[in-house]
Coordinates of C-alpha atoms in Angstrom, one line a residue:
Chain A
X1 CA 26.8 11.4 -4.7
X2 CA 26.6 8.1 -3.1
X3 CA 24.9 5.3 -4.8
X4 CA 22.7 3.2 -2.5
X5 CA 21.1 0.0 -3.6
X6 CA 17.3 0.1 -4.1
X7 CA 15.4 -1.4 -1.1
X8 CA 14.7 -5.1 -1.6
X9 CA 12.6 -7.6 0.4
X10 CA 15.8 -8.5 2.2
X11 CA 16.6 -5.0 3.4
X12 CA 15.1 -4.7 6.8
X13 CA 15.1 -0.9 6.9
X14 CA 15.9 1.8 4.4
X15 CA 15.2 5.5 4.2
X16 CA 15.4 7.9 1.2
X17 CA 15.5 11.6 1.6
X18 CA 14.0 11.5 5.1
X19 CA 13.5 15.0 6.5
X20 CA 11.9 15.9 9.8
X21 CA 11.5 19.3 11.3
X22 CA 10.5 20.6 14.7
X23 CA 9.4 24.2 14.1
X24 CA 11.7 25.9 11.6
X25 CA 14.9 24.0 12.1
X26 CA 15.2 20.6 10.5
X27 CA 16.1 17.9 13.0
X28 CA 16.9 15.3 10.3
X29 CA 17.7 16.6 6.8
X30 CA 17.4 14.5 3.6
X31 CA 18.9 11.4 5.1
X32 CA 19.5 8.2 3.1
X33 CA 20.2 5.1 5.2
X34 CA 20.2 1.4 4.5
X35 CA 20.5 -1.2 7.3
X36 CA 21.7 -4.7 6.4
X37 CA 19.9 -7.9 7.3
X38 CA 21.0 -10.3 10.0
X39 CA 23.3 -7.8 11.6
X40 CA 23.5 -5.4 14.6
X41 CA 23.5 -1.8 13.5
X42 CA 24.2 1.3 15.6
X43 CA 22.9 4.8 15.0
X44 CA 25.5 7.1 16.3
X45 CA 25.8 10.8 16.7
X46 CA 26.0 13.7 19.2
X47 CA 23.1 14.9 21.3
X48 CA 20.5 16.6 19.2
X49 CA 21.8 15.0 16.0
X50 CA 18.4 13.5 15.3
X51 CA 19.2 9.8 16.1
X52 CA 15.9 9.1 18.0
X53 CA 14.0 11.5 15.6
X54 CA 15.3 9.5 12.6
X55 CA 14.1 6.2 14.2
X56 CA 10.7 7.6 15.2
X57 CA 10.1 9.2 11.9
X58 CA 11.0 6.0 10.1
X59 CA 8.3 4.2 12.1
X60 CA 5.8 7.0 11.6
X61 CA 5.6 7.9 15.3
X62 CA 6.4 11.5 14.4
X63 CA 5.4 12.9 11.0
X64 CA 8.1 13.3 8.3
X65 CA 8.2 16.3 6.0
X66 CA 9.5 14.3 3.1
X67 CA 11.2 11.0 2.3
X68 CA 10.3 7.4 1.9
X69 CA 10.9 4.5 4.3
X70 CA 10.7 0.9 3.5
X71 CA 10.7 -2.1 5.7
X72 CA 11.6 -5.4 4.0
X73 CA 10.8 -3.7 0.7
X74 CA 7.3 -2.5 1.7
X75 CA 5.9 0.6 3.4
X76 CA 6.1 0.5 7.2
X77 CA 2.2 0.3 7.5
X78 CA 2.4 -3.1 5.7
X79 CA 5.3 -4.5 7.7
X80 CA 4.1 -3.7 11.2
X81 CA 3.9 -7.4 12.2
X82 CA 7.6 -7.7 11.4
X83 CA 8.8 -4.8 13.5
X84 CA 9.5 -4.7 17.3
X85 CA 10.2 -1.4 18.9
X86 CA 11.8 -0.5 22.3
X87 CA 11.2 3.1 23.1
X88 CA 13.3 5.1 25.5
X89 CA 12.7 3.9 29.0
X90 CA 12.0 7.5 30.2
X91 CA 9.3 8.0 27.6
X92 CA 6.6 6.3 29.7
X93 CA 5.1 6.8 33.2
X94 CA 6.4 3.9 35.3
X95 CA 3.7 4.7 37.9
X96 CA 1.1 3.4 35.5
X97 CA -1.1 0.9 37.4
X98 CA 0.0 -2.3 35.8
X99 CA 2.2 -5.4 36.3
X100 CA 5.3 -6.6 34.5
X101 CA 3.6 -9.5 32.7
X102 CA 0.9 -7.1 31.6
X103 CA 3.4 -4.9 29.9
X104 CA 5.1 -7.9 28.2
X105 CA 1.6 -9.0 27.0
X106 CA 1.2 -5.7 25.2
X107 CA 3.8 -7.1 22.8
X108 CA 1.3 -9.8 21.8
X109 CA -1.3 -7.2 20.7
X110 CA -0.9 -7.9 17.0
X111 CA -1.6 -11.6 17.6
X112 CA -4.5 -11.0 20.0
X113 CA -6.2 -8.0 18.3
X114 CA -8.5 -5.5 19.8
X115 CA -11.1 -7.9 21.2
X116 CA -9.4 -11.4 21.2
X117 CA -8.7 -13.2 24.4
X118 CA -5.3 -14.0 25.6
X119 CA -4.9 -17.8 25.4
X120 CA -3.0 -19.8 28.0
X121 CA -0.4 -20.4 25.3
X122 CA 0.1 -16.7 24.8
X123 CA 0.5 -16.1 28.5
X124 CA 3.0 -18.9 28.5
X125 CA 4.9 -17.1 25.7
X126 CA 5.0 -13.8 27.6
X127 CA 6.5 -15.7 30.6
X128 CA 9.1 -17.3 28.3
X129 CA 10.1 -13.8 27.0
X130 CA 10.5 -12.6 30.5
X131 CA 12.6 -15.6 31.2
X132 CA 14.9 -14.7 28.3
X133 CA 15.8 -11.4 29.8
X134 CA 16.3 -12.9 33.2
X135 CA 13.1 -11.4 34.8
X136 CA 10.9 -14.5 35.2
X137 CA 10.5 -13.9 38.9
X138 CA 9.2 -10.4 38.4
X139 CA 6.0 -11.2 36.4
X140 CA 3.5 -10.1 39.0
X141 CA 5.4 -7.1 40.2
X142 CA 4.0 -3.6 39.9
X143 CA 6.2 -1.9 37.3
X144 CA 6.8 1.1 39.6
X145 CA 8.9 -1.1 41.8
X146 CA 11.5 -1.9 39.1
X147 CA 15.0 -0.4 38.9
X148 CA 16.1 1.3 35.7
X149 CA 17.8 -1.8 34.4
X150 CA 14.8 -4.0 35.2
X151 CA 12.5 -1.5 33.3
X152 CA 14.7 -1.8 30.3
X153 CA 14.7 -5.6 30.4
X154 CA 10.9 -5.6 30.6
X155 CA 10.7 -3.4 27.5
X156 CA 13.1 -5.8 25.7
X157 CA 10.9 -8.7 26.8
X158 CA 7.9 -6.9 25.4
X159 CA 9.7 -6.5 22.1
X160 CA 10.6 -10.2 22.1
X161 CA 6.9 -11.0 22.6
X162 CA 6.3 -9.2 19.3
X163 CA 8.2 -12.0 17.6
X164 CA 9.5 -9.7 14.8
X165 CA 12.2 -9.8 12.2
X166 CA 13.4 -6.3 12.7
X167 CA 14.2 -5.0 16.3
X168 CA 14.5 -1.2 16.7
X169 CA 15.8 0.0 20.0
X170 CA 16.1 3.6 21.2
X171 CA 19.1 4.0 23.6
X172 CA 18.7 0.5 25.2
X173 CA 21.8 0.9 27.3
X174 CA 21.0 4.4 28.7
X175 CA 21.1 4.4 32.5
X176 CA 21.2 0.7 33.0
X177 CA 23.6 -1.3 35.2
X178 CA 26.4 -3.4 33.8
X179 CA 24.6 -6.7 34.4
X180 CA 21.6 -5.5 32.5
X181 CA 23.8 -4.2 29.6
X182 CA 25.4 -7.6 29.4
X183 CA 22.0 -9.4 29.4
X184 CA 20.6 -7.1 26.7
X185 CA 23.6 -7.6 24.5
X186 CA 23.4 -11.3 24.9
X187 CA 19.7 -11.3 23.9
X188 CA 20.4 -9.1 20.9
X189 CA 23.3 -11.2 19.7
X190 CA 21.1 -14.3 20.0
X191 CA 18.5 -12.5 17.9
X192 CA 21.1 -11.9 15.2
X193 CA 22.2 -15.5 15.3
X194 CA 18.5 -16.4 14.7
X195 CA 18.6 -14.3 11.5
X196 CA 16.9 -11.2 12.9
X197 CA 18.1 -7.7 12.3
X198 CA 18.8 -5.2 15.1
X199 CA 19.1 -1.4 14.9
X200 CA 19.9 0.5 18.0
X201 CA 20.4 4.2 18.8
X202 CA 23.7 4.0 20.7
X203 CA 25.6 6.5 22.8
X204 CA 28.7 4.8 24.1
X205 CA 31.4 4.9 21.4
X206 CA 33.7 2.7 23.4
X207 CA 31.4 -0.4 23.0
X208 CA 30.5 0.1 19.3
X209 CA 33.2 -2.3 18.1
X210 CA 32.3 -4.9 20.7
X211 CA 28.5 -4.9 20.1
X212 CA 27.8 -3.9 16.6
X213 CA 28.9 -4.8 13.0
X214 CA 27.3 -1.9 11.1
X215 CA 27.2 1.8 11.9
X216 CA 25.2 4.7 10.7
X217 CA 26.7 8.1 11.6
X218 CA 24.3 11.1 11.7
X219 CA 24.4 14.7 12.6
X220 CA 21.1 16.1 11.2
X221 CA 22.5 14.9 7.8
X222 CA 24.0 11.6 7.1
X223 CA 27.7 11.5 7.7
X224 CA 28.7 7.9 6.9
X225 CA 27.4 4.4 7.0
X226 CA 28.9 1.0 6.5
X227 CA 30.5 -1.8 8.4
X228 CA 32.2 -1.0 11.6
X229 CA 35.6 -1.6 10.0
X230 CA 35.1 0.7 7.1
X231 CA 32.8 3.5 8.5
X232 CA 33.7 3.7 12.2
X233 CA 36.8 5.8 11.6
X234 CA 38.4 8.8 13.3
X235 CA 37.7 10.9 10.2
X236 CA 34.0 10.0 10.2
X237 CA 33.7 10.5 13.9
X238 CA 35.3 13.9 13.7
X239 CA 32.9 14.8 10.9
X240 CA 30.0 13.6 13.0
X241 CA 30.9 15.2 16.3
X242 CA 32.4 18.3 14.7
X243 CA 35.7 18.1 16.7
X244 CA 33.9 17.8 20.0
X245 CA 35.6 14.5 20.8
X246 CA 39.0 14.9 22.4
X247 CA 42.0 13.3 20.8
X248 CA 42.6 11.1 23.9
X249 CA 39.0 9.9 23.7
X250 CA 39.6 9.0 20.0
X251 CA 42.6 7.0 20.9
X252 CA 40.7 5.1 23.5
X253 CA 38.2 3.9 20.9
X254 CA 41.0 1.4 20.1
X255 CA 42.0 0.4 16.7
X256 CA 40.2 3.2 15.0
X257 CA 42.0 3.5 11.7
X258 CA 42.4 7.0 10.2
Chain B
X1 CA -37.8 6.0 53.5
X2 CA -38.0 3.0 51.0
X3 CA -41.8 3.2 50.3
X4 CA -43.9 4.9 47.7
X5 CA -42.5 8.3 48.5
X6 CA -39.0 7.1 47.9
X7 CA -40.0 5.7 44.4
X8 CA -41.8 8.9 43.6
X9 CA -39.3 11.5 44.8
X10 CA -35.9 9.9 45.2
X11 CA -35.5 6.9 43.0
X12 CA -35.1 8.8 39.7
X13 CA -32.7 11.5 41.0
X14 CA -30.5 8.8 42.6
X15 CA -30.5 6.7 39.5
X16 CA -29.7 9.8 37.3
X17 CA -27.0 10.8 39.8
X18 CA -25.4 7.3 39.6
X19 CA -25.5 7.1 35.8
X20 CA -24.1 10.6 35.4
X21 CA -21.4 9.9 38.0
X22 CA -20.3 6.6 36.4
X23 CA -20.4 8.0 32.9
X24 CA -18.0 10.8 33.9
X25 CA -15.8 8.7 36.2
X26 CA -15.1 6.0 33.5
X27 CA -13.3 8.3 31.0
X28 CA -11.9 10.2 33.9
X29 CA -9.7 7.1 34.8
X30 CA -7.8 7.4 31.5
X31 CA -7.8 11.2 31.5
X32 CA -6.0 11.1 34.9
X33 CA -3.5 8.5 33.8
X34 CA -2.8 10.7 30.7
X35 CA -2.2 13.7 32.9
X36 CA -5.2 15.4 31.3
X37 CA -7.4 15.5 34.4
X38 CA -8.4 19.1 33.7
X39 CA -9.8 18.3 30.3
X40 CA -13.0 17.3 32.1
X41 CA -13.0 20.7 33.8
X42 CA -12.3 22.4 30.5
X43 CA -15.1 20.5 28.7
X44 CA -17.7 21.4 31.2
X45 CA -16.7 25.0 30.9
X46 CA -16.9 25.1 27.1
X47 CA -20.2 23.2 27.0
X48 CA -22.1 26.0 28.7
X49 CA -21.9 28.7 25.9
X50 CA -22.6 26.0 23.3
X51 CA -25.7 24.9 25.1
X52 CA -26.9 28.5 25.6
X53 CA -26.4 29.3 21.9
X54 CA -28.1 26.1 20.9
X55 CA -31.0 27.1 23.1
X56 CA -31.2 30.6 21.8
X57 CA -31.2 29.4 18.2
X58 CA -33.7 26.6 18.6
X59 CA -35.7 27.7 21.6
X60 CA -35.8 24.2 23.0
X61 CA -33.7 22.2 25.5
X62 CA -33.8 19.0 23.4
X63 CA -30.8 16.8 23.5
X64 CA -29.7 16.9 19.9
X65 CA -29.4 20.7 19.4
X66 CA -27.6 20.9 22.8
X67 CA -25.1 18.2 21.8
X68 CA -24.5 20.0 18.5
X69 CA -24.1 23.3 20.3
X70 CA -21.7 21.7 22.7
X71 CA -19.7 20.2 19.9
X72 CA -19.6 23.5 18.1
X73 CA -18.3 25.2 21.2
X74 CA -15.7 22.5 21.7
X75 CA -14.5 23.1 18.1
X76 CA -14.4 26.9 18.6
X77 CA -12.4 26.3 21.8
X78 CA -9.8 24.2 20.0
X79 CA -9.4 26.8 17.2
X80 CA -9.2 29.6 19.7
X81 CA -6.6 27.7 21.8
X82 CA -4.4 27.2 18.7
X83 CA -4.8 30.8 17.8
X84 CA -3.8 32.1 21.2
X85 CA -0.9 29.6 21.3
X86 CA 0.5 30.7 17.9
X87 CA -0.3 34.4 18.0
X88 CA 0.8 34.8 21.6
X89 CA 3.7 32.4 21.5
X90 CA 2.7 30.8 24.8
X91 CA 2.4 27.2 26.1
X92 CA -0.8 25.3 25.6
X93 CA -1.8 25.1 29.3
X94 CA -1.9 28.9 29.5
X95 CA -3.9 29.1 26.3
X96 CA -6.4 26.6 27.5
X97 CA -6.8 28.4 30.8
X98 CA -7.5 31.7 29.0
X99 CA -9.9 30.2 26.4
X100 CA -11.9 28.0 28.7
X101 CA -12.6 30.5 31.4
X102 CA -13.4 33.2 28.8
X103 CA -15.9 30.9 27.0
X104 CA -17.5 29.9 30.3
X105 CA -17.8 33.6 31.4
X106 CA -19.3 34.3 28.0
X107 CA -21.8 31.6 28.5
X108 CA -22.8 32.9 31.9
X109 CA -23.2 36.4 30.4
X110 CA -25.3 35.1 27.6
X111 CA -27.5 33.3 30.1
X112 CA -28.0 36.4 32.2
X113 CA -28.8 38.6 29.2
X114 CA -31.1 36.3 27.3
X115 CA -34.7 35.5 28.1
X116 CA -34.5 32.0 29.4
X117 CA -37.0 32.4 32.2
X118 CA -39.6 30.1 30.7
X119 CA -37.3 27.1 30.7
X120 CA -35.1 25.8 33.5
X121 CA -31.9 27.1 32.0
X122 CA -30.1 29.6 34.2
X123 CA -26.8 30.0 35.9
X124 CA -27.8 28.0 39.0
X125 CA -29.2 25.2 36.8
X126 CA -26.0 25.2 34.8
X127 CA -23.9 24.7 37.9
X128 CA -26.1 22.5 40.1
X129 CA -28.6 21.0 37.6
X130 CA -32.1 20.2 38.7
X131 CA -31.8 16.8 40.2
X132 CA -34.4 17.3 42.9
X133 CA -37.1 18.4 40.5
X134 CA -36.8 15.1 38.5
X135 CA -39.8 13.6 40.2
X136 CA -41.7 10.5 38.9
X137 CA -45.2 11.9 39.2
X138 CA -47.2 8.7 38.4
X139 CA -45.3 6.4 40.6
X140 CA -47.3 4.9 43.4
X141 CA -44.7 2.4 44.7
X142 CA -42.2 -0.2 43.6
X143 CA -45.0 -1.9 41.6
X144 CA -44.9 1.1 39.2
X145 CA -41.6 -0.2 37.8
X146 CA -43.8 -2.8 36.0
X147 CA -46.6 -0.4 35.1
X148 CA -46.3 0.9 31.5
X149 CA -48.6 3.9 32.2
X150 CA -46.4 5.0 35.1
X151 CA -43.2 4.3 33.3
X152 CA -44.3 6.6 30.4
X153 CA -44.2 9.5 32.8
X154 CA -40.6 8.9 33.8
X155 CA -38.5 12.1 33.4
X156 CA -36.9 11.9 30.0
X157 CA -33.5 12.7 31.6
X158 CA -33.4 9.2 33.1
X159 CA -33.3 7.2 29.9
X160 CA -31.1 9.8 28.3
X161 CA -28.5 9.6 31.0
X162 CA -28.8 5.8 31.2
X163 CA -28.1 5.6 27.4
X164 CA -25.1 7.9 27.7
X165 CA -23.8 5.8 30.5
X166 CA -24.3 2.6 28.6
X167 CA -22.6 4.1 25.5
X168 CA -19.5 5.1 27.6
X169 CA -19.4 1.6 29.1
X170 CA -19.7 -0.2 25.7
X171 CA -17.0 2.1 24.1
X172 CA -14.7 1.5 27.0
X173 CA -15.1 -2.3 26.8
X174 CA -14.6 -2.4 23.0
X175 CA -11.5 -0.1 23.0
X176 CA -10.1 -1.2 26.3
X177 CA -6.9 -2.7 24.9
X178 CA -6.3 0.4 22.7
X179 CA -6.9 2.7 25.6
X180 CA -4.6 0.8 27.9
X181 CA -1.7 0.4 25.5
X182 CA -1.9 4.0 24.0
X183 CA -2.2 5.5 27.5
X184 CA 0.8 3.6 28.8
X185 CA 3.1 4.0 25.8
X186 CA 1.8 6.1 22.9
X187 CA 4.8 5.6 20.6
X188 CA 4.7 1.8 21.1
X189 CA 1.0 1.8 20.3
X190 CA 1.7 3.7 17.1
X191 CA 4.3 1.1 16.0
X192 CA 1.8 -1.6 16.7
X193 CA -0.6 0.1 14.3
X194 CA -3.0 1.4 17.0
X195 CA -4.3 4.8 16.0
X196 CA -3.0 6.4 19.2
X197 CA -3.9 10.0 18.3
X198 CA -7.4 8.9 17.4
X199 CA -7.7 7.0 20.7
X200 CA -6.8 10.2 22.5
X201 CA -9.3 12.3 20.5
X202 CA -12.0 9.6 20.9
X203 CA -11.5 9.6 24.7
X204 CA -12.0 13.4 24.9
X205 CA -15.1 13.1 22.6
X206 CA -16.5 10.4 24.8
X207 CA -15.8 12.5 27.9
X208 CA -17.6 15.4 26.2
X209 CA -20.7 13.2 25.4
X210 CA -20.8 12.2 29.1
X211 CA -20.4 15.8 30.1
X212 CA -23.1 17.1 27.9
X213 CA -25.6 14.4 28.9
X214 CA -24.8 14.9 32.6
X215 CA -24.8 18.7 32.3
X216 CA -28.5 18.8 31.4
X217 CA -29.6 16.7 34.4
X218 CA -27.1 17.4 37.1
X219 CA -25.1 20.5 36.2
X220 CA -21.4 21.1 35.7
X221 CA -20.4 20.7 39.4
X222 CA -20.9 17.0 39.3
X223 CA -19.2 16.7 35.9
X224 CA -16.1 18.4 37.1
X225 CA -16.0 16.4 40.3
X226 CA -16.7 13.0 38.8
X227 CA -14.0 13.3 36.1
X228 CA -11.4 13.6 38.8
X229 CA -12.4 12.5 42.3
X230 CA -13.5 8.9 41.9
X231 CA -10.7 7.9 39.5
X232 CA -8.1 9.7 41.6
X233 CA -9.3 8.0 44.8
X234 CA -9.5 4.7 42.9
X235 CA -5.8 5.0 41.8
X236 CA -4.9 5.1 45.5
X237 CA -6.7 1.9 46.2
X238 CA -5.0 -0.4 43.7
X239 CA -2.1 -0.9 41.4
X240 CA -3.9 -2.5 38.5
X241 CA -5.9 -0.7 35.9
X242 CA -9.0 -3.0 35.9
X243 CA -9.3 -2.8 39.6
X244 CA -8.9 1.0 39.4
X245 CA -11.8 1.3 37.0
X246 CA -14.0 -0.9 39.3
X247 CA -13.1 1.1 42.3
X248 CA -13.9 4.4 40.5
X249 CA -17.3 3.0 39.5
X250 CA -17.9 2.0 43.2
X251 CA -16.8 5.5 44.4
X252 CA -18.9 7.3 41.9
X253 CA -22.0 5.2 42.8
X254 CA -21.4 5.7 46.5
X255 CA -20.9 9.5 46.0
X256 CA -24.2 9.7 44.1
X257 CA -26.2 7.8 46.7
X258 CA -24.7 9.3 49.9
X259 CA -24.7 12.8 48.3
X260 CA -28.3 12.6 47.6
X261 CA -29.3 11.2 51.0
X262 CA -27.1 13.8 52.8
X263 CA -28.5 16.6 50.8
X264 CA -32.1 15.6 51.5
X265 CA -31.8 14.5 55.1
X266 CA -28.5 15.9 56.3
X267 CA -29.6 19.4 57.1
X268 CA -32.6 18.0 59.1
X269 CA -30.2 16.0 61.3
X270 CA -28.7 19.4 62.2
X271 CA -32.1 20.9 62.9
X272 CA -32.3 22.9 59.7
X273 CA -35.5 23.0 57.6
X274 CA -34.2 23.2 54.0
X275 CA -32.4 20.5 52.0
X276 CA -29.2 21.6 50.2
X277 CA -28.4 21.0 46.5
X278 CA -28.0 17.3 45.8
X279 CA -25.6 17.9 43.0
X280 CA -23.4 20.0 45.2
X281 CA -23.5 17.4 48.0
X282 CA -22.6 14.6 45.6
X283 CA -19.6 16.5 44.5
X284 CA -18.6 17.2 48.1
X285 CA -19.0 13.5 49.1
X286 CA -16.7 12.5 46.1
X287 CA -14.2 15.0 47.4
X288 CA -14.4 13.6 50.9
X289 CA -13.9 10.1 49.5
X290 CA -10.8 11.3 47.7
X291 CA -9.6 12.9 50.9
X292 CA -10.0 9.6 52.8
X293 CA -8.3 7.7 50.1
X294 CA -5.4 10.1 50.3
X295 CA -5.0 9.4 54.0
X296 CA -5.9 5.7 54.2
X297 CA -5.5 4.3 50.6
X298 CA -3.0 1.4 50.5
X299 CA -1.2 2.7 47.3
X300 CA -1.0 6.4 48.1
X301 CA 2.8 6.6 47.8
X302 CA 4.2 6.9 44.4
X303 CA 6.1 3.6 44.4
X304 CA 9.2 4.8 42.5
X305 CA 12.2 2.7 41.6
X306 CA 14.1 2.7 44.8
X307 CA 11.4 2.6 47.4
X308 CA 10.1 -0.5 49.1
X309 CA 6.8 -2.0 48.0
X310 CA 3.9 -0.7 50.1
X311 CA 2.9 -2.7 53.1
X312 CA -0.6 -4.2 53.0

């Protein structure tokens, strides 16, 4: 039994006994997780381990069978204005008839509302968010003309426009070029420096130490969580991946203490 | 052509055709972007048995019982689809195909078997409507538009269809931002607190209202065509959503006007005596517009990540 602190107003995201099921098999089973404030956290696990499912169920995008989730000490529904979300790039149709700036402005929805008009100031803000991800020249482009990396940057700009305290990203580095990965990491580290919290589903074990300071290891059940130095260990990785990681791969992760 | 005869015989059918086409084309824009284009087709299939049953129970062709009947049929269809899916263990597309065609066939059988000869409800009417018969008897010319006595004899289908069309327009204007965000990125919409599932259901219900209202006046052929052809053609003309919706309204209006004129006068140009079905011709024109857009539309290539932007 692991004792976990009760969620406080400082805890950006915590889950208790979260269980999600597709059909008969649970995809996420009775997971407890606590993500610290003002840090960059990675959700790590093999394919099908329920990483994205955990994130989506926490946000109420897919229904959970049981469990409680709190965001800054309140239910998700009451903290929506403090959450920014970057879904998987492949989850939307990039042939949708719209422009880059239009997508970024979707992030302003909670400030504009259903019927409010976008003021010039808001449009200016959306442009500034595009600028932060290095896409200021692409505002009027049709989104279908973007490369994978550019699509990911636009999604990040949309999250920035949400002006949140907690940023949740689902595989932000999947299928993007090196320059984009660098640009995204820089933006995320800047967010952390501004006192925001970042939680990302992450695939590439070799960059965990470089990018993140907290890890959450999951394979349907929670395997481990904690700071990178204490929880990102060979033992925990073996437990998470069930021996599917080769010893040479483990060695390459560099400085993993066993 | 634009004199008293036009007001008496053609004005009302053309207006009803325009209202019906626009009311169906507007939700069609979002159905197409959601890859649900065939929902319109499905709705118009399911509506038939609902309307027939409503008629058999009440003995009238009034709007309210028909709407309730159609809604009941839609509910039955949803339950049946779930049942076929679960019991048969098959995917939803196949279950939909089975249920919708079966219900439509059941509706046709009911129509054939029941005594509906005293009202204009029969298979041909169900498919083609009765657009040509919606004549404004008391109209004597354009001045009748300001004559309350003449206006009182307007076919009741016209205000009904106009109201349905206005309802669709108002709903689309109010919920525009929800529709756009939830259609583009459903999970993001949910995180924002937009009831994305409700938006999807509301869109289908709105499409059903447009379909039921249009069904009575113009038949299911127009409904099926207008849910798909004008929005699909519009998508090929532009790369922004607002412009796409305007194009679809323009194409729907053009189809209604040209279709009615071709149906009435087209056969005579070829030396034939009889006019053809206006509803059928409107659907054909919308199909031709889609065909032309496929060949000449500026944005007909799926742009894709690594292809060059289209030349204008």
